[in-house]
Amino acid sequence: MTSSAESSKVIVSNLDSFVRRSLPLQEPKATSQEIRDRSSTFVANIFPAATPEEAKSHVHHLRKVMHASRPATHEISAYRCMVLKAGKTGLAGPEDFELKTGCDDDGEQWAGIKVLKVMESLAVLDAVVICSRWYGGIMLGSVRFTHIETCVAEVCRTFKSKQELEDCIAMLSTLDDILKQLRAELAVLSGTSASTSSTDDSPGPKLKPPDYTSWTESDIPKARRLVTAREKAIASVKSMIAKRSATGT
């Protein structure tokens, strides 16, 4: 006959198994290279997180799902989230938001604040970083903090690069739409078709349907140049529209 305590353990174990099977896989935005030192292993993951609650859910997911088969000794985490102030809508601008931060040593004393400091130094926002350590039985001393900071800095830099690429692609998509609309307007004023206007005297790059899906962080310099080129093309087409509208030709 099993005791109530044993029954509770069985229920919790079954619930954890169910959670692991049912939760959708949350992929990290970046994962660091492993650092191994005297049987200890360190690796960091970074996830987007808009709120402290979302950040904590990622920590839970990493521990209970991603590392379920090989639990880490410590899941050291920190988050920085820009959230709406209570009663605010965000329409008033930056004043409606406040920075929420937090960290957790998870038994590795002083490690959480180390993670947070790296995030602050690299201006990482709306993210949670979790540095996992599998303890190998040999105490490493202060060098363990160096390993943690190295792993955290790697994923933070990758996160920032991916974020910049996503921002550039979003900007390019918006600018492409604006330029297409302006060229159509110029075509009407010029008495030509919109398709002709993209190959006649309208300035800027001759656009074909853009595809940015294969771009990686190495394409960021190209993306920056294209954003500048699109902005110049838009300014030129607007100038031509203004002139033709003024002259009626």
XYZ file of N, CA and C in Angstrom:
747
model
N 0.859 -1.189 0.000
C 0.000 0.000 0.000
C 0.900 1.245 0.000
N 0.668 2.113 -0.947
C 1.514 3.303 -1.083
C 0.992 4.420 -0.207
N 1.921 5.231 0.328
C 1.550 6.368 1.157
C 1.086 7.512 0.276
N 0.450 8.522 0.917
C -0.002 9.697 0.162
C 1.172 10.461 -0.427
N 2.313 10.483 0.290
C 3.505 11.181 -0.205
C 4.023 10.519 -1.471
N 4.040 9.169 -1.462
C 4.501 8.431 -2.642
C 3.554 8.649 -3.812
N 2.247 8.668 -3.518
C 1.257 8.909 -4.568
C 1.448 10.289 -5.178
N 1.747 11.284 -4.330
C 1.959 12.650 -4.821
C 3.158 12.708 -5.752
N 4.234 11.968 -5.375
C 5.426 11.950 -6.215
C 5.125 11.358 -7.585
N 4.310 10.296 -7.613
C 3.930 9.658 -8.877
C 3.136 10.625 -9.743
N 2.186 11.341 -9.112
C 1.351 12.291 -9.841
C 2.211 13.404 -10.435
N 3.140 13.975 -9.619
C 4.016 15.046 -10.093
C 4.890 14.559 -11.241
N 5.420 13.314 -11.099
C 6.256 12.745 -12.153
C 5.474 12.581 -13.443
N 4.242 12.104 -13.330
C 3.396 11.933 -14.514
C 3.061 13.274 -15.148
N 2.798 14.285 -14.302
C 2.495 15.614 -14.821
C 3.697 16.194 -15.569
N 4.899 16.032 -14.988
C 6.105 16.521 -15.658
C 6.301 15.839 -17.002
N 6.035 14.533 -17.043
C 6.168 13.799 -18.302
C 5.167 14.316 -19.327
N 3.934 14.584 -18.864
C 2.913 15.114 -19.764
C 3.302 16.483 -20.299
N 3.826 17.345 -19.399
C 4.240 18.692 -19.806
C 5.335 18.615 -20.858
N 6.310 17.722 -20.643
C 7.414 17.595 -21.587
C 6.919 17.159 -22.954
N 5.889 16.279 -22.980
C 5.380 15.793 -24.264
C 4.494 16.820 -24.945
N 3.730 17.598 -24.164
C 2.699 18.456 -24.741
C 3.169 19.863 -25.082
N 4.199 20.359 -24.389
C 4.635 21.727 -24.656
C 5.304 21.840 -26.019
N 4.979 22.864 -26.811
C 5.683 23.062 -28.075
C 7.130 23.433 -27.819
N 8.012 22.981 -28.686
C 9.436 23.256 -28.530
C 9.707 24.730 -28.762
N 10.332 25.374 -27.805
C 10.705 26.776 -27.918
C 12.205 26.834 -28.241
N 12.506 27.185 -29.466
C 13.901 27.213 -29.886
C 14.587 28.472 -29.368
N 15.798 28.349 -28.848
C 16.549 29.550 -28.459
C 16.951 30.351 -29.681
N 17.107 31.640 -29.498
C 17.552 32.501 -30.588
C 19.011 32.243 -30.925
N 19.776 31.845 -29.913
C 21.186 31.517 -30.120
C 21.654 30.611 -28.997
N 22.624 29.757 -29.318
C 23.250 28.872 -28.335
C 24.756 29.019 -28.458
N 25.434 29.132 -27.338
C 26.885 29.331 -27.367
C 27.621 28.018 -27.601
N 28.886 28.153 -27.916
C 29.759 26.985 -27.916
C 29.918 26.498 -26.475
N 30.104 25.206 -26.317
C 30.350 24.669 -24.978
C 31.769 25.009 -24.527
N 31.893 25.315 -23.251
C 33.207 25.456 -22.625
C 33.345 24.333 -21.613
N 34.410 23.554 -21.736
C 34.647 22.436 -20.822
C 35.945 22.678 -20.064
N 35.848 22.539 -18.775
C 37.005 22.787 -17.919
C 36.946 21.829 -16.733
N 37.903 20.906 -16.677
C 38.002 19.969 -15.555
C 36.663 19.297 -15.234
N 36.070 18.752 -16.283
C 34.825 17.966 -16.189
C 33.558 18.798 -16.015
N 33.689 20.122 -15.843
C 32.508 20.986 -15.846
C 32.243 21.468 -17.275
N 30.972 21.628 -17.595
C 30.573 22.110 -18.919
C 29.666 23.321 -18.760
N 29.936 24.333 -19.583
C 29.138 25.567 -19.573
C 28.589 25.809 -20.981
N 27.324 26.198 -21.072
C 26.733 26.585 -22.357
C 25.582 27.550 -22.074
N 25.440 28.570 -22.927
C 24.394 29.586 -22.731
C 23.383 29.537 -23.874
N 22.148 29.857 -23.537
C 21.063 30.014 -24.517
C 20.382 31.348 -24.276
N 19.897 31.951 -25.356
C 19.155 33.209 -25.231
C 17.816 33.068 -25.946
N 16.758 33.539 -25.283
C 15.403 33.494 -25.829
C 14.816 34.908 -25.824
N 14.005 35.258 -26.826
C 13.257 36.523 -26.736
C 12.260 36.440 -25.579
N 12.108 37.543 -24.857
C 11.161 37.576 -23.737
C 10.671 39.006 -23.561
N 9.380 39.212 -23.763
C 8.811 40.558 -23.663
C 8.448 40.935 -22.235
N 8.305 39.935 -21.359
C 7.913 40.195 -19.975
C 8.724 39.283 -19.045
N 8.827 39.654 -17.776
C 9.487 38.759 -16.814
C 8.828 37.383 -16.741
N 7.504 37.352 -16.883
C 6.789 36.069 -16.834
C 7.191 35.180 -17.999
N 7.330 35.787 -19.182
C 7.765 35.015 -20.350
C 9.191 34.530 -20.154
N 10.034 35.389 -19.568
C 11.420 35.000 -19.308
C 11.470 33.777 -18.393
N 10.688 33.807 -17.335
C 10.685 32.688 -16.387
C 10.140 31.416 -17.023
N 9.204 31.559 -17.956
C 8.668 30.369 -18.633
C 9.730 29.712 -19.504
N 10.609 30.529 -20.091
C 11.703 29.969 -20.893
C 12.696 29.208 -20.011
N 12.970 29.760 -18.838
C 13.870 29.074 -17.898
C 13.265 27.720 -17.511
N 11.979 27.726 -17.200
C 11.284 26.494 -16.836
C 11.322 25.491 -17.990
N 11.090 25.988 -19.205
C 11.072 25.111 -20.383
C 12.451 24.494 -20.617
N 13.486 25.304 -20.469
C 14.837 24.787 -20.665
C 15.142 23.680 -19.661
N 14.777 23.938 -18.409
C 15.074 22.981 -17.344
C 14.236 21.705 -17.480
N 12.927 21.867 -17.721
C 12.014 20.728 -17.670
C 11.853 19.988 -18.997
N 12.159 20.666 -20.105
C 11.955 20.049 -21.416
C 13.273 19.822 -22.143
N 13.984 20.917 -22.411
C 15.200 20.805 -23.210
C 16.301 20.021 -22.487
N 16.403 20.209 -21.166
C 17.438 19.532 -20.384
C 16.870 18.417 -19.501
N 15.666 17.971 -19.843
C 15.014 16.957 -18.996
C 15.820 15.663 -18.932
N 16.412 15.274 -20.030
C 17.147 14.010 -20.062
C 18.552 14.132 -19.480
N 19.029 15.375 -19.360
C 20.363 15.604 -18.795
C 20.323 16.892 -17.972
N 19.758 16.842 -16.777
C 19.584 18.073 -15.985
C 20.924 18.730 -15.655
N 20.958 20.057 -15.808
C 22.156 20.814 -15.436
C 22.192 20.987 -13.922
N 23.395 21.138 -13.403
C 23.547 21.390 -11.970
C 23.014 22.769 -11.616
N 23.269 23.743 -12.489
C 22.804 25.119 -12.300
C 22.246 25.645 -13.611
N 21.088 26.286 -13.548
C 20.516 27.013 -14.701
C 20.520 28.490 -14.308
N 21.616 29.168 -14.577
C 21.824 30.551 -14.141
C 21.168 31.480 -15.168
N 20.311 32.368 -14.721
C 19.536 33.157 -15.687
C 19.454 34.631 -15.308
N 19.191 35.437 -16.332
C 18.928 36.868 -16.136
C 18.071 37.352 -17.287
N 17.247 38.356 -17.012
C 16.397 38.918 -18.062
C 16.386 40.443 -17.975
N 16.125 41.066 -19.131
C 15.915 42.513 -19.213
C 14.741 42.728 -20.165
N 13.648 43.259 -19.646
C 12.429 43.430 -20.438
C 11.909 44.860 -20.309
N 11.587 45.469 -21.442
C 10.971 46.788 -21.449
C 9.463 46.582 -21.514
N 8.775 46.916 -20.412
C 7.352 46.616 -20.314
C 6.550 47.904 -20.105
N 5.267 47.804 -20.431
C 4.365 48.932 -20.213
C 4.173 49.183 -18.728
N 4.173 50.452 -18.342
C 3.838 50.796 -16.966
C 2.352 50.552 -16.733
N 2.004 50.290 -15.502
C 0.606 50.041 -15.150
C -0.261 51.231 -15.546
N -1.353 50.935 -16.237
C -2.285 51.979 -16.639
C -1.889 52.748 -17.877
N -0.772 52.397 -18.509
C -0.307 53.098 -19.702
C -0.644 52.298 -20.952
N -0.696 53.000 -22.084
C -1.040 52.342 -23.354
C 0.141 52.228 -24.302
N 1.191 53.003 -24.075
C 2.321 53.019 -24.991
C 2.242 54.119 -26.031
N 1.072 54.764 -26.134
C 0.873 55.799 -27.155
C 1.629 57.080 -26.821
N 1.995 57.268 -25.567
C 2.702 58.491 -25.166
C 4.203 58.417 -25.419
N 4.659 57.262 -25.890
C 6.083 57.130 -26.189
C 6.855 56.422 -25.097
N 8.173 56.627 -25.065
C 9.047 55.914 -24.121
C 8.660 56.088 -22.659
N 8.006 57.212 -22.329
C 7.644 57.459 -20.936
C 6.648 56.426 -20.402
N 5.954 55.733 -21.310
C 4.968 54.731 -20.901
C 5.608 53.399 -20.528
N 6.916 53.281 -20.725
C 7.573 51.992 -20.510
C 8.574 52.066 -19.354
N 8.862 50.917 -18.782
C 9.882 50.827 -17.746
C 10.671 49.539 -17.922
N 11.923 49.573 -17.488
C 12.797 48.413 -17.613
C 12.652 47.512 -16.395
N 12.334 46.249 -16.651
C 12.264 45.247 -15.592
C 13.440 44.287 -15.765
N 14.185 44.077 -14.697
C 15.322 43.169 -14.755
C 15.250 42.173 -13.604
N 15.942 41.070 -13.770
C 15.997 40.082 -12.713
C 17.046 39.041 -13.026
N 17.495 38.342 -12.008
C 18.476 37.285 -12.217
C 18.321 36.214 -11.145
N 18.833 35.021 -11.444
C 18.719 33.885 -10.532
C 20.014 33.088 -10.582
N 20.664 32.937 -9.423
C 21.909 32.168 -9.337
C 21.687 30.670 -9.510
N 20.524 30.192 -9.121
C 20.204 28.767 -9.112
C 21.309 27.954 -8.426
N 21.778 28.455 -7.308
C 22.766 27.733 -6.515
C 24.212 28.068 -6.823
N 24.458 28.784 -7.922
C 25.827 29.206 -8.263
C 25.982 30.652 -7.797
N 26.415 30.819 -6.544
C 26.391 32.130 -5.897
C 27.103 33.203 -6.714
N 26.431 34.360 -6.865
C 26.912 35.553 -7.563
C 26.928 35.415 -9.095
N 26.494 34.276 -9.609
C 26.570 34.071 -11.063
C 25.475 34.818 -11.810
N 24.272 34.900 -11.209
C 23.163 35.554 -11.903
C 23.457 36.997 -12.238
N 24.050 37.723 -11.293
C 24.357 39.138 -11.542
C 25.429 39.278 -12.605
N 26.306 38.288 -12.739
C 27.317 38.299 -13.798
C 26.649 38.240 -15.170
N 25.644 37.379 -15.289
C 24.896 37.263 -16.541
C 24.202 38.582 -16.859
N 23.551 39.152 -15.849
C 22.835 40.415 -16.038
C 23.777 41.535 -16.457
N 24.965 41.603 -15.872
C 25.933 42.653 -16.198
C 26.378 42.568 -17.653
N 26.562 41.349 -18.159
C 26.940 41.190 -19.572
C 25.811 41.671 -20.470
N 24.572 41.327 -20.129
C 23.432 41.792 -20.919
C 23.361 43.311 -20.932
N 23.611 43.930 -19.776
C 23.589 45.390 -19.687
C 24.695 46.013 -20.541
N 25.887 45.431 -20.484
C 27.017 45.998 -21.220
C 26.808 45.930 -22.728
N 26.042 44.947 -23.193
C 25.782 44.789 -24.620
C 24.399 45.318 -25.019
N 23.724 45.980 -24.071
C 22.427 46.626 -24.329
C 21.394 45.658 -24.905
N 21.351 44.458 -24.344
C 20.365 43.468 -24.776
C 19.063 43.697 -24.021
N 17.975 43.810 -24.777
C 16.655 44.040 -24.199
C 15.676 42.981 -24.684
N 14.611 42.809 -23.918
C 13.533 41.877 -24.266
C 14.081 40.483 -24.548
N 14.863 40.012 -23.600
C 15.478 38.693 -23.739
C 15.786 38.116 -22.369
N 15.924 36.800 -22.349
C 16.406 36.097 -21.153
C 17.572 35.220 -21.582
N 18.638 35.267 -20.807
C 19.813 34.434 -21.061
C 19.928 33.414 -19.934
N 20.144 32.167 -20.316
C 20.304 31.097 -19.340
C 21.641 30.415 -19.610
N 22.528 30.481 -18.633
C 23.811 29.793 -18.752
C 23.750 28.532 -17.886
N 23.849 27.402 -18.532
C 23.750 26.114 -17.839
C 25.151 25.614 -17.486
N 25.270 25.098 -16.275
C 26.535 24.484 -15.864
C 26.284 23.069 -15.363
N 27.024 22.149 -15.940
C 27.045 20.783 -15.443
C 28.330 20.625 -14.640
N 28.192 20.500 -13.335
C 29.345 20.447 -12.438
C 30.043 19.097 -12.559
N 31.362 19.152 -12.693
C 32.112 17.922 -12.910
C 32.793 17.362 -11.688
N 32.578 17.970 -10.520
C 33.158 17.431 -9.301
C 34.417 18.124 -8.831
N 34.926 19.046 -9.663
C 36.138 19.779 -9.281
C 35.803 21.263 -9.205
N 36.089 21.892 -8.092
C 35.806 23.322 -7.937
C 36.770 24.131 -8.806
N 36.215 25.093 -9.542
C 37.011 25.862 -10.501
C 37.450 27.225 -9.985
N 36.873 27.680 -8.894
C 37.209 29.010 -8.412
C 36.595 30.090 -9.290
N 37.223 31.251 -9.306
C 36.646 32.406 -10.007
C 36.620 32.248 -11.519
N 37.413 31.316 -12.071
C 37.424 31.146 -13.526
C 36.053 30.698 -14.033
N 35.234 30.127 -13.140
C 33.893 29.724 -13.575
C 33.079 30.928 -14.034
N 33.316 32.081 -13.420
C 32.603 33.288 -13.836
C 33.073 33.759 -15.209
N 34.351 33.578 -15.484
C 34.877 33.921 -16.815
C 34.208 33.061 -17.873
N 34.061 31.761 -17.604
C 33.407 30.863 -18.558
C 31.943 31.265 -18.763
N 31.266 31.600 -17.664
C 29.859 32.018 -17.764
C 29.746 33.282 -18.605
N 30.588 34.265 -18.328
C 30.540 35.535 -19.057
C 30.883 35.354 -20.530
N 31.811 34.463 -20.833
C 32.173 34.211 -22.235
C 30.998 33.621 -23.003
N 30.336 32.632 -22.424
C 29.177 32.015 -23.077
C 28.038 33.019 -23.249
N 27.790 33.813 -22.206
C 26.700 34.786 -22.253
C 26.978 35.870 -23.291
N 28.208 36.371 -23.341
C 28.560 37.410 -24.311
C 28.374 36.898 -25.737
N 28.708 35.633 -25.980
C 28.565 35.064 -27.328
C 27.111 35.084 -27.790
N 26.194 34.601 -26.937
C 24.793 34.559 -27.374
C 24.185 35.956 -27.444
N 24.647 36.862 -26.585
C 24.125 38.234 -26.626
C 24.511 38.926 -27.931
N 25.741 38.736 -28.364
C 26.181 39.349 -29.628
C 25.420 38.760 -30.812
N 25.226 37.453 -30.787
C 24.462 36.812 -31.864
C 23.024 37.311 -31.866
N 22.443 37.439 -30.687
C 21.070 37.939 -30.558
C 20.949 39.338 -31.147
N 21.911 40.203 -30.818
C 21.886 41.575 -31.328
C 22.010 41.596 -32.851
N 22.875 40.756 -33.399
C 23.058 40.704 -34.849
C 21.779 40.225 -35.537
N 21.168 39.170 -34.996
C 19.932 38.659 -35.588
C 18.815 39.687 -35.482
N 18.800 40.394 -34.374
C 17.789 41.438 -34.177
C 17.962 42.557 -35.200
N 19.218 42.960 -35.430
C 19.476 44.012 -36.420
C 19.085 43.546 -37.817
N 19.388 42.289 -38.141
C 19.018 41.767 -39.457
C 17.504 41.770 -39.629
N 16.782 41.321 -38.609
C 15.316 41.315 -38.677
C 14.770 42.729 -38.837
N 15.359 43.685 -38.126
C 14.922 45.082 -38.237
C 15.181 45.625 -39.636
N 16.348 45.303 -40.200
C 16.685 45.769 -41.548
C 15.735 45.179 -42.582
N 15.431 43.888 -42.439
C 14.529 43.239 -43.391
C 13.126 43.834 -43.290
N 12.671 44.083 -42.059
C 11.354 44.707 -41.880
C 11.330 46.102 -42.499
N 12.425 46.864 -42.294
C 12.518 48.197 -42.878
C 12.533 48.132 -44.396
N 13.301 47.188 -44.954
C 13.375 47.049 -46.406
C 12.020 46.687 -46.995
N 11.307 45.787 -46.335
C 9.983 45.399 -46.832
C 9.039 46.598 -46.866
N 9.097 47.427 -45.817
C 8.265 48.634 -45.775
C 8.669 49.618 -46.867
N 9.972 49.828 -47.018
C 10.460 50.762 -48.040
C 10.147 50.262 -49.443
N 10.225 48.952 -49.653
C 9.867 48.386 -50.964
C 8.412 48.702 -51.310
N 7.532 48.543 -50.317
C 6.106 48.823 -50.552
C 5.884 50.304 -50.858
N 6.555 51.178 -50.097
C 6.414 52.621 -50.320
C 6.910 52.993 -51.709
N 8.067 52.446 -52.087
C 8.635 52.772 -53.398
C 7.745 52.270 -54.525
N 7.172 51.092 -54.350
C 6.266 50.552 -55.367
C 5.045 51.459 -55.552
N 4.487 51.935 -54.427
C 3.321 52.815 -54.494
C 3.669 54.148 -55.145
N 4.824 54.690 -54.790
C 5.244 55.971 -55.371
C 5.506 55.848 -56.866
N 6.104 54.751 -57.280
C 6.359 54.560 -58.705
C 5.054 54.402 -59.489
N 4.067 53.767 -58.857
C 2.755 53.655 -59.500
C 2.126 55.037 -59.644
N 2.261 55.864 -58.599
C 1.740 57.237 -58.663
C 2.461 58.041 -59.733
N 3.767 57.883 -59.836
C 4.547 58.574 -60.859
C 4.143 58.098 -62.253
N 3.841 56.803 -62.371
C 3.432 56.262 -63.666
C 2.120 56.882 -64.134
N 1.199 57.094 -63.197
C -0.082 57.725 -63.539
C 0.152 59.144 -64.035
N 0.993 59.889 -63.341
C 1.302 61.265 -63.743
C 2.033 61.314 -65.075
N 2.812 60.281 -65.348
C 3.598 60.252 -66.584
C 2.826 59.659 -67.743
N 1.645 59.082 -67.454
C 0.863 58.467 -68.508
C 1.417 57.141 -68.967
N 2.146 56.475 -68.092
C 2.698 55.159 -68.414
C 2.177 54.158 -67.416
N 2.440 52.895 -67.684
C 2.021 51.856 -66.741
C 3.012 51.773 -65.596
N 2.566 51.215 -64.496
C 3.443 51.079 -63.341
C 4.634 50.193 -63.647
N 4.410 49.173 -64.487
C 5.518 48.281 -64.819
C 6.547 48.989 -65.676
N 6.067 49.933 -66.539
C 7.013 50.698 -67.360
C 7.810 51.651 -66.502
N 7.147 52.224 -65.476
C 7.830 53.223 -64.668
C 9.008 52.643 -63.906
N 9.014 51.329 -63.671
C 10.132 50.730 -62.954
C 11.335 50.495 -63.850
N 11.154 50.740 -65.158
C 12.287 50.530 -66.059
C 12.593 51.763 -66.887
N 11.868 52.892 -66.626
C 12.153 54.094 -67.413
C 13.089 54.998 -66.646
N 12.759 56.307 -66.606
C 13.700 57.256 -66.028
C 13.545 57.416 -64.518
N 12.695 56.592 -63.860
C 12.567 56.729 -62.409
C 13.863 56.285 -61.756
N 14.326 57.056 -60.793
C 15.640 56.782 -60.203
C 15.623 55.601 -59.264
N 16.809 55.217 -58.823
C 16.947 54.157 -57.845
C 17.088 52.802 -58.497
N 17.298 51.782 -57.704
C 17.487 50.439 -58.230
C 16.219 49.923 -58.888
N 16.343 49.194 -59.983
C 15.194 48.603 -60.659
C 14.762 47.378 -59.868
N 13.576 47.449 -59.292
C 13.159 46.437 -58.337
C 12.581 45.212 -59.007
N 12.946 44.052 -58.493
C 12.262 42.814 -58.796
C 11.763 42.283 -57.459
N 10.844 41.353 -57.491
C 10.306 40.886 -56.205
C 11.437 40.476 -55.263
N 11.590 41.180 -54.153
C 12.711 40.889 -53.245
C 12.464 39.623 -52.434
N 13.533 38.931 -52.132
C 13.466 37.743 -51.289
C 14.599 37.818 -50.280
N 14.235 38.099 -49.040
C 15.244 38.259 -47.999
C 15.323 37.037 -47.084
N 14.584 35.976 -47.426
C 14.459 34.843 -46.510
C 15.772 34.101 -46.280
N 16.665 34.155 -47.242
C 17.915 33.403 -47.104
C 19.033 34.218 -46.463
N 18.737 35.459 -46.132
C 19.781 36.320 -45.569
C 20.192 35.847 -44.175
N 21.479 36.039 -43.880
C 22.025 35.731 -42.560
C 22.710 36.975 -42.006
N 23.289 36.844 -40.829
C 23.947 37.995 -40.194
C 25.070 38.560 -41.061
N 25.655 37.738 -41.919
C 26.730 38.230 -42.794
C 26.206 39.200 -43.849
N 24.885 39.228 -44.031
C 24.272 40.129 -45.013
C 23.880 41.481 -44.415
N 24.181 41.707 -43.148
C 23.796 42.967 -42.508
C 24.392 44.183 -43.222
N 25.681 44.186 -43.596
C 26.216 45.356 -44.325
C 25.457 45.618 -45.627
N 25.110 44.550 -46.351
C 24.331 44.703 -47.586
C 22.952 45.268 -47.276
N 22.342 44.789 -46.198
C 21.020 45.276 -45.819
C 21.057 46.763 -45.487
N 22.097 47.197 -44.776
C 22.226 48.619 -44.456
C 22.344 49.456 -45.725
N 23.155 48.978 -46.663
C 23.333 49.731 -47.922
C 22.019 49.802 -48.699
N 21.269 48.704 -48.705
C 20.002 48.693 -49.433
C 18.975 49.618 -48.787
N 18.962 49.679 -47.473
C 18.058 50.610 -46.798
C 18.368 52.038 -47.224
N 19.650 52.391 -47.240
C 20.055 53.739 -47.681
C 19.662 53.974 -49.126
N 19.875 52.976 -49.989
C 19.528 53.110 -51.413
C 18.024 53.297 -51.595
N 17.228 52.527 -50.849
C 15.770 52.657 -50.962
C 15.316 54.046 -50.500
N 15.895 54.538 -49.415
C 15.509 55.857 -48.915
C 15.835 56.944 -49.938
N 16.983 56.833 -50.593
C 17.351 57.813 -51.621
C 16.415 57.714 -52.821
N 16.076 56.490 -53.216
C 15.167 56.300 -54.349
C 13.792 56.889 -54.042
N 13.315 56.674 -52.823
C 12.017 57.224 -52.422
C 12.044 58.748 -52.467
N 13.105 59.344 -51.959
C 13.224 60.805 -51.979
C 13.229 61.324 -53.416
N 13.923 60.640 -54.319
C 14.005 61.072 -55.718
C 12.653 60.953 -56.420
N 11.957 59.839 -56.195
C 10.648 59.658 -56.825
C 9.661 60.688 -56.289
N 9.715 60.967 -54.988
C 8.841 62.005 -54.423
C 9.115 63.354 -55.066
N 10.378 63.659 -55.305
C 10.748 64.919 -55.946
C 10.185 64.991 -57.358
N 10.284 63.869 -58.100
C 9.744 63.851 -59.466
C 8.244 63.992 -59.466
N 7.575 63.354 -58.489
C 6.114 63.474 -58.394
C 5.725 64.920 -58.122
N 6.449 65.582 -57.203
C 6.162 66.984 -56.873
C 6.334 67.866 -58.099
N 7.388 67.650 -58.882
C 7.642 68.475 -60.069
C 6.561 68.259 -61.120
N 6.215 67.020 -61.373
C 5.204 66.739 -62.401
C 3.811 67.202 -61.971
N 3.561 67.121 -60.657
C 2.275 67.630 -60.159
C 2.200 69.147 -60.307
N 3.329 69.817 -60.090
C 3.372 71.276 -60.180
C 3.233 71.766 -61.607
N 3.838 71.035 -62.536
C 3.828 71.474 -63.942
C 2.657 70.893 -64.711
N 2.032 69.858 -64.110
C 0.896 69.225 -64.795
C 1.321 68.361 -65.953
N 2.636 67.993 -65.979
C 3.118 67.126 -67.078
C 3.772 65.889 -66.501
